[in-house]
mmCIF file of C-alpha atoms in Angstrom:
data_model
loop_
_atom_site.group_PDB
_atom_site.id
_atom_site.type_symbol
_atom_site.label_atom_id
_atom_site.label_comp_id
_atom_site.label_asym_id
_atom_site.label_seq_id
_atom_site.Cartn_x
_atom_site.Cartn_y
_atom_site.Cartn_z
ATOM 1 C CA UNK A 1 -13.440 -8.260 -13.723
ATOM 2 C CA UNK A 2 -10.214 -8.783 -11.534
ATOM 3 C CA UNK A 3 -10.840 -7.774 -8.548
ATOM 4 C CA UNK A 4 -10.035 -7.849 -4.819
ATOM 5 C CA UNK A 5 -13.166 -7.987 -2.422
ATOM 6 C CA UNK A 6 -13.649 -7.057 1.547
ATOM 7 C CA UNK A 7 -16.200 -7.661 3.699
ATOM 8 C CA UNK A 8 -17.861 -5.970 5.708
ATOM 9 C CA UNK A 9 -16.643 -2.204 4.528
ATOM 10 C CA UNK A 10 -17.888 -0.630 7.432
ATOM 11 C CA UNK A 11 -17.684 -2.569 10.601
ATOM 12 C CA UNK A 12 -18.418 -0.726 14.598
ATOM 13 C CA UNK A 13 -17.731 -3.341 17.189
ATOM 14 C CA UNK A 14 -17.181 -3.319 21.013
ATOM 15 C CA UNK A 15 -14.032 -4.377 22.985
ATOM 16 C CA UNK A 16 -13.396 -7.834 23.012
ATOM 17 C CA UNK A 17 -15.682 -9.407 20.447
ATOM 18 C CA UNK A 18 -14.491 -11.434 17.849
ATOM 19 C CA UNK A 19 -14.499 -10.384 14.287
ATOM 20 C CA UNK A 20 -13.369 -11.517 10.735
ATOM 21 C CA UNK A 21 -12.733 -9.427 7.803
ATOM 22 C CA UNK A 22 -12.557 -11.885 4.508
ATOM 23 C CA UNK A 23 -10.696 -10.779 1.617
ATOM 24 C CA UNK A 24 -10.979 -12.746 -1.909
ATOM 25 C CA UNK A 25 -9.674 -12.541 -5.048
ATOM 26 C CA UNK A 26 -10.435 -13.424 -8.450
ATOM 27 C CA UNK A 27 -7.145 -13.283 -10.138
ATOM 28 C CA UNK A 28 -5.218 -16.805 -8.948
ATOM 29 C CA UNK A 29 -2.728 -14.564 -7.178
ATOM 30 C CA UNK A 30 -0.142 -16.441 -5.545
ATOM 31 C CA UNK A 31 0.439 -13.528 -2.680
ATOM 32 C CA UNK A 32 -1.517 -12.008 -0.715
ATOM 33 C CA UNK A 33 -1.397 -9.136 2.455
ATOM 34 C CA UNK A 34 -3.542 -7.173 5.095
ATOM 35 C CA UNK A 35 -2.387 -3.509 5.530
ATOM 36 C CA UNK A 36 -3.890 -1.277 8.249
ATOM 37 C CA UNK A 37 -3.700 2.768 7.392
ATOM 38 C CA UNK A 38 -3.700 5.230 10.235
ATOM 39 C CA UNK A 39 -3.156 8.972 9.591
ATOM 40 C CA UNK A 40 0.209 10.256 9.092
ATOM 41 C CA UNK A 41 1.369 6.742 9.434
ATOM 42 C CA UNK A 42 1.028 5.615 5.690
ATOM 43 C CA UNK A 43 0.054 1.613 5.251
ATOM 44 C CA UNK A 44 1.887 -1.106 7.896
ATOM 45 C CA UNK A 45 2.120 -4.408 6.879
ATOM 46 C CA UNK A 46 -0.232 -6.899 9.582
ATOM 47 C CA UNK A 47 0.359 -10.050 7.508
ATOM 48 C CA UNK A 48 0.716 -11.832 4.120
ATOM 49 C CA UNK A 49 0.872 -15.104 2.619
ATOM 50 C CA UNK A 50 3.259 -16.289 -0.082
ATOM 51 C CA UNK A 51 1.143 -19.251 -1.122
ATOM 52 C CA UNK A 52 -1.527 -21.564 0.110
ATOM 53 C CA UNK A 53 -0.828 -22.267 4.062
ATOM 54 C CA UNK A 54 2.390 -19.934 3.901
ATOM 55 C CA UNK A 55 1.854 -16.771 6.035
ATOM 56 C CA UNK A 56 3.998 -14.790 7.741
ATOM 57 C CA UNK A 57 4.003 -11.540 10.129
ATOM 58 C CA UNK A 58 4.501 -8.061 8.477
ATOM 59 C CA UNK A 59 5.506 -5.225 10.654
ATOM 60 C CA UNK A 60 2.525 -4.995 13.364
ATOM 61 C CA UNK A 61 0.976 -8.697 13.648
ATOM 62 C CA UNK A 62 -0.142 -8.063 17.088
ATOM 63 C CA UNK A 63 -3.531 -8.637 17.811
ATOM 64 C CA UNK A 64 -4.438 -10.424 14.605
ATOM 65 C CA UNK A 65 -4.637 -13.664 12.956
ATOM 66 C CA UNK A 66 -4.618 -15.025 9.435
ATOM 67 C CA UNK A 67 -5.339 -18.247 7.701
ATOM 68 C CA UNK A 68 -4.873 -19.029 3.536
ATOM 69 C CA UNK A 69 -6.707 -22.444 3.199
ATOM 70 C CA UNK A 70 -7.529 -21.594 -0.496
ATOM 71 C CA UNK A 71 -5.707 -19.649 -2.801
ATOM 72 C CA UNK A 72 -8.216 -17.238 -3.537
ATOM 73 C CA UNK A 73 -9.506 -15.961 0.599
ATOM 74 C CA UNK A 74 -7.372 -14.508 3.019
ATOM 75 C CA UNK A 75 -9.448 -13.527 5.960
ATOM 76 C CA UNK A 76 -8.021 -11.250 8.980
ATOM 77 C CA UNK A 77 -9.004 -12.258 12.322
ATOM 78 C CA UNK A 78 -9.428 -10.325 15.461
ATOM 79 C CA UNK A 79 -9.724 -12.656 18.195
ATOM 80 C CA UNK A 80 -9.922 -9.794 20.741
ATOM 81 C CA UNK A 81 -10.091 -6.477 19.329
ATOM 82 C CA UNK A 82 -9.295 -3.369 21.211
ATOM 83 C CA UNK A 83 -9.835 0.135 20.462
ATOM 84 C CA UNK A 84 -5.866 0.683 19.202
ATOM 85 C CA UNK A 85 -7.011 -1.347 16.187
ATOM 86 C CA UNK A 86 -9.650 0.977 15.127
ATOM 87 C CA UNK A 87 -8.503 1.744 11.589
ATOM 88 C CA UNK A 88 -8.911 1.302 7.921
ATOM 89 C CA UNK A 89 -8.008 -2.349 6.776
ATOM 90 C CA UNK A 90 -6.678 -2.707 3.004
ATOM 91 C CA UNK A 91 -6.382 -6.596 1.437
ATOM 92 C CA UNK A 92 -3.886 -6.529 -1.394
ATOM 93 C CA UNK A 93 -2.810 -9.391 -3.754
ATOM 94 C CA UNK A 94 0.054 -9.776 -6.474
ATOM 95 C CA UNK A 95 1.038 -12.258 -8.905
ATOM 96 C CA UNK A 96 3.983 -13.577 -7.301
ATOM 97 C CA UNK A 97 5.258 -11.368 -4.534
ATOM 98 C CA UNK A 98 4.914 -7.763 -3.444
ATOM 99 C CA UNK A 99 7.038 -6.692 -6.288
ATOM 100 C CA UNK A 100 5.079 -7.400 -8.549
ATOM 101 C CA UNK A 101 1.863 -5.021 -8.886
ATOM 102 C CA UNK A 102 -0.352 -5.500 -5.512
ATOM 103 C CA UNK A 103 -3.966 -4.800 -6.534
ATOM 104 C CA UNK A 104 -5.679 -3.452 -3.366
ATOM 105 C CA UNK A 105 -9.307 -4.220 -2.349
ATOM 106 C CA UNK A 106 -11.570 -0.993 -1.074
ATOM 107 C CA UNK A 107 -10.960 -0.989 2.165
ATOM 108 C CA UNK A 108 -12.661 -1.777 5.402
ATOM 109 C CA UNK A 109 -13.019 1.220 7.880
ATOM 110 C CA UNK A 110 -13.176 -0.777 11.546
ATOM 111 C CA UNK A 111 -14.283 1.024 14.884
ATOM 112 C CA UNK A 112 -13.737 -0.603 18.283
ATOM 113 C CA UNK A 113 -15.645 1.034 21.175
ATOM 114 C CA UNK B 1 13.942 -2.620 8.941
ATOM 115 C CA UNK B 2 13.114 -0.639 6.244
ATOM 116 C CA UNK B 3 12.081 3.132 6.890
ATOM 117 C CA UNK B 4 10.327 5.212 4.163
ATOM 118 C CA UNK B 5 9.668 8.934 4.799
ATOM 119 C CA UNK B 6 7.249 11.654 2.734
ATOM 120 C CA UNK B 7 6.464 15.014 3.549
ATOM 121 C CA UNK B 8 2.663 15.353 4.618
ATOM 122 C CA UNK B 9 1.219 17.720 2.202
ATOM 123 C CA UNK B 10 1.848 19.671 -1.443
ATOM 124 C CA UNK B 11 -0.448 22.478 -3.191
ATOM 125 C CA UNK B 12 -0.320 23.353 -6.475
ATOM 126 C CA UNK B 13 -2.005 25.071 -9.038
ATOM 127 C CA UNK B 14 -3.601 23.217 -11.877
ATOM 128 C CA UNK B 15 -1.091 23.495 -14.572
ATOM 129 C CA UNK B 16 1.989 23.431 -12.896
ATOM 130 C CA UNK B 17 4.401 20.528 -12.071
ATOM 131 C CA UNK B 18 4.142 18.859 -8.967
ATOM 132 C CA UNK B 19 7.103 17.267 -7.409
ATOM 133 C CA UNK B 20 6.842 14.472 -4.608
ATOM 134 C CA UNK B 21 9.627 13.320 -2.324
ATOM 135 C CA UNK B 22 10.294 10.451 -0.305
ATOM 136 C CA UNK B 23 13.315 8.847 1.195
ATOM 137 C CA UNK B 24 14.030 5.262 2.154
ATOM 138 C CA UNK B 25 17.080 3.553 4.289
ATOM 139 C CA UNK B 26 17.516 0.210 3.146
ATOM 140 C CA UNK B 27 20.179 0.942 0.417
ATOM 141 C CA UNK B 28 19.760 -3.111 -0.801
ATOM 142 C CA UNK B 29 16.020 -1.915 -2.146
ATOM 143 C CA UNK B 30 15.564 -3.246 -5.820
ATOM 144 C CA UNK B 31 12.356 -1.773 -6.668
ATOM 145 C CA UNK B 32 10.946 1.538 -5.655
ATOM 146 C CA UNK B 33 7.082 2.153 -6.358
ATOM 147 C CA UNK B 34 4.769 5.169 -6.331
ATOM 148 C CA UNK B 35 0.996 4.418 -5.324
ATOM 149 C CA UNK B 36 -1.847 6.529 -5.871
ATOM 150 C CA UNK B 37 -4.560 6.698 -3.468
ATOM 151 C CA UNK B 38 -8.103 8.633 -4.234
ATOM 152 C CA UNK B 39 -10.768 9.180 -1.515
ATOM 153 C CA UNK B 40 -12.464 6.374 -0.672
ATOM 154 C CA UNK B 41 -10.749 3.559 -2.491
ATOM 155 C CA UNK B 42 -7.367 1.467 -2.307
ATOM 156 C CA UNK B 43 -4.214 2.122 -3.749
ATOM 157 C CA UNK B 44 -3.391 2.035 -7.408
ATOM 158 C CA UNK B 45 0.100 1.508 -8.550
ATOM 159 C CA UNK B 46 1.247 4.580 -10.742
ATOM 160 C CA UNK B 47 4.806 3.842 -11.723
ATOM 161 C CA UNK B 48 8.022 1.743 -10.283
ATOM 162 C CA UNK B 49 11.891 1.750 -10.924
ATOM 163 C CA UNK B 50 14.262 -0.576 -11.116
ATOM 164 C CA UNK B 51 17.292 0.594 -8.453
ATOM 165 C CA UNK B 52 19.929 0.484 -11.052
ATOM 166 C CA UNK B 53 17.918 3.453 -13.186
ATOM 167 C CA UNK B 54 18.309 7.011 -12.356
ATOM 168 C CA UNK B 55 15.042 7.939 -14.412
ATOM 169 C CA UNK B 56 11.729 6.754 -15.693
ATOM 170 C CA UNK B 57 9.327 8.443 -17.813
ATOM 171 C CA UNK B 58 5.861 7.439 -18.574
ATOM 172 C CA UNK B 59 3.595 10.383 -19.909
ATOM 173 C CA UNK B 60 3.506 13.167 -17.634
ATOM 174 C CA UNK B 61 5.287 11.097 -14.491
ATOM 175 C CA UNK B 62 8.461 11.434 -14.500
ATOM 176 C CA UNK B 63 10.591 9.153 -11.817
ATOM 177 C CA UNK B 64 13.943 10.358 -10.271
ATOM 178 C CA UNK B 65 16.246 8.094 -8.354
ATOM 179 C CA UNK B 66 19.163 9.325 -6.334
ATOM 180 C CA UNK B 67 20.339 5.655 -5.019
ATOM 181 C CA UNK B 68 23.549 7.689 -3.366
ATOM 182 C CA UNK B 69 20.985 9.515 -0.987
ATOM 183 C CA UNK B 70 18.228 7.027 -1.258
ATOM 184 C CA UNK B 71 16.192 9.307 -2.600
ATOM 185 C CA UNK B 72 13.404 9.528 -4.932
ATOM 186 C CA UNK B 73 10.660 12.016 -6.737
ATOM 187 C CA UNK B 74 7.885 11.350 -8.312
ATOM 188 C CA UNK B 75 7.293 14.649 -10.926
ATOM 189 C CA UNK B 76 3.535 15.149 -12.353
ATOM 190 C CA UNK B 77 3.770 17.370 -15.266
ATOM 191 C CA UNK B 78 1.039 19.445 -16.270
ATOM 192 C CA UNK B 79 -0.957 18.650 -12.864
ATOM 193 C CA UNK B 80 -4.889 18.614 -13.115
ATOM 194 C CA UNK B 81 -7.411 18.506 -10.527
ATOM 195 C CA UNK B 82 -8.009 15.061 -10.965
ATOM 196 C CA UNK B 83 -4.507 14.538 -9.676
ATOM 197 C CA UNK B 84 -5.461 15.230 -6.300
ATOM 198 C CA UNK B 85 -4.826 12.277 -4.106
ATOM 199 C CA UNK B 86 -2.795 10.655 -1.411
ATOM 200 C CA UNK B 87 0.584 9.477 -2.999
ATOM 201 C CA UNK B 88 2.342 6.764 -1.460
ATOM 202 C CA UNK B 89 6.148 5.584 -1.877
ATOM 203 C CA UNK B 90 7.231 2.476 -1.491
ATOM 204 C CA UNK B 91 10.493 -0.193 -1.345
ATOM 205 C CA UNK B 92 10.637 -3.736 -1.500
ATOM 206 C CA UNK B 93 12.943 -5.164 0.764
ATOM 207 C CA UNK B 94 16.023 -7.479 0.246
ATOM 208 C CA UNK B 95 13.932 -10.659 0.456
ATOM 209 C CA UNK B 96 11.282 -9.348 -1.954
ATOM 210 C CA UNK B 97 8.909 -10.290 0.285
ATOM 211 C CA UNK B 98 7.385 -7.118 1.911
ATOM 212 C CA UNK B 99 6.896 -3.735 0.734
ATOM 213 C CA UNK B 100 7.280 -0.703 2.999
ATOM 214 C CA UNK B 101 5.069 2.124 2.436
ATOM 215 C CA UNK B 102 5.741 5.909 3.442
ATOM 216 C CA UNK B 103 3.673 8.204 5.496
ATOM 217 C CA UNK B 104 1.757 9.228 2.088
ATOM 218 C CA UNK B 105 1.543 12.505 0.639
ATOM 219 C CA UNK B 106 -1.507 14.559 -0.007
ATOM 220 C CA UNK B 107 -1.668 16.407 -3.423
ATOM 221 C CA UNK B 108 -4.022 18.954 -3.780
ATOM 222 C CA UNK B 109 -4.515 21.053 -6.802
ATOM 223 C CA UNK B 110 -6.296 24.324 -7.099
ATOM 224 C CA UNK B 111 -8.207 25.235 -9.983
#
C-alpha cells in the first residue's frame, strides 16, 4: 500500500530536549516536505527536498533541521524545542514536485512544555 | 511571497450546494489546488485547475477560476454529511517547488 508514515504520532516533551520526527514514504517519490498546521494559519511549509541531499527552506524554517540521506526518509529535527513549536506536523511526498499530487502522512502532534 | 486566503467557516444543510472561496496574490501561479482534511487525518487532493482554464468539473465538484481577480472557488453539489471537513486552497509558486496553502475553510453539513 502506497503511504507516508510518521513517527511518533504524539509527543510531549520539554523545552530544550532534542527530538526527531521520522518520515518515510514507499512510493519512490523525489519530492518530500514538512509542514506545520496551526489553527487559522493553515499549513506552512518548514523545509522541502527535491531529491537526495537536496534540501531547502520553506516559509518557517527557524528552529528546525532536516536531512535527506536516502530517497525514502526525510526526518525533521528539533535541536532545542520551544513552546512555540507546539503544533501538528505533516510530512508529505510527491512524484517530482509539489505540483503533482502530494501524499500526506497522518500527522504528529507535538507539545513542548 | 504568495498569500492565499479563505474564509474560516461555512455551514450548509444536507442536499444544498456549498461554495468555498479562496483568493491568492501571485498571478504567475500555474496550478491551483483543493485539498480536503478529514478529522484526525492528513490532507488529500480533491481536484486542481490549470491557470489557463476557467472551470473544471469532476462529478459533484466544480472549480471556478477568475484569473483577473485571482479568485478560486470550489462548489460541492448535493452536499452530504460525509463532506464535513476542512478544505484547503493551495497555489504553486512560479518555480514549481513550493505550495502555499490557505488557512482552511471548515465545512459543516447539517442533516
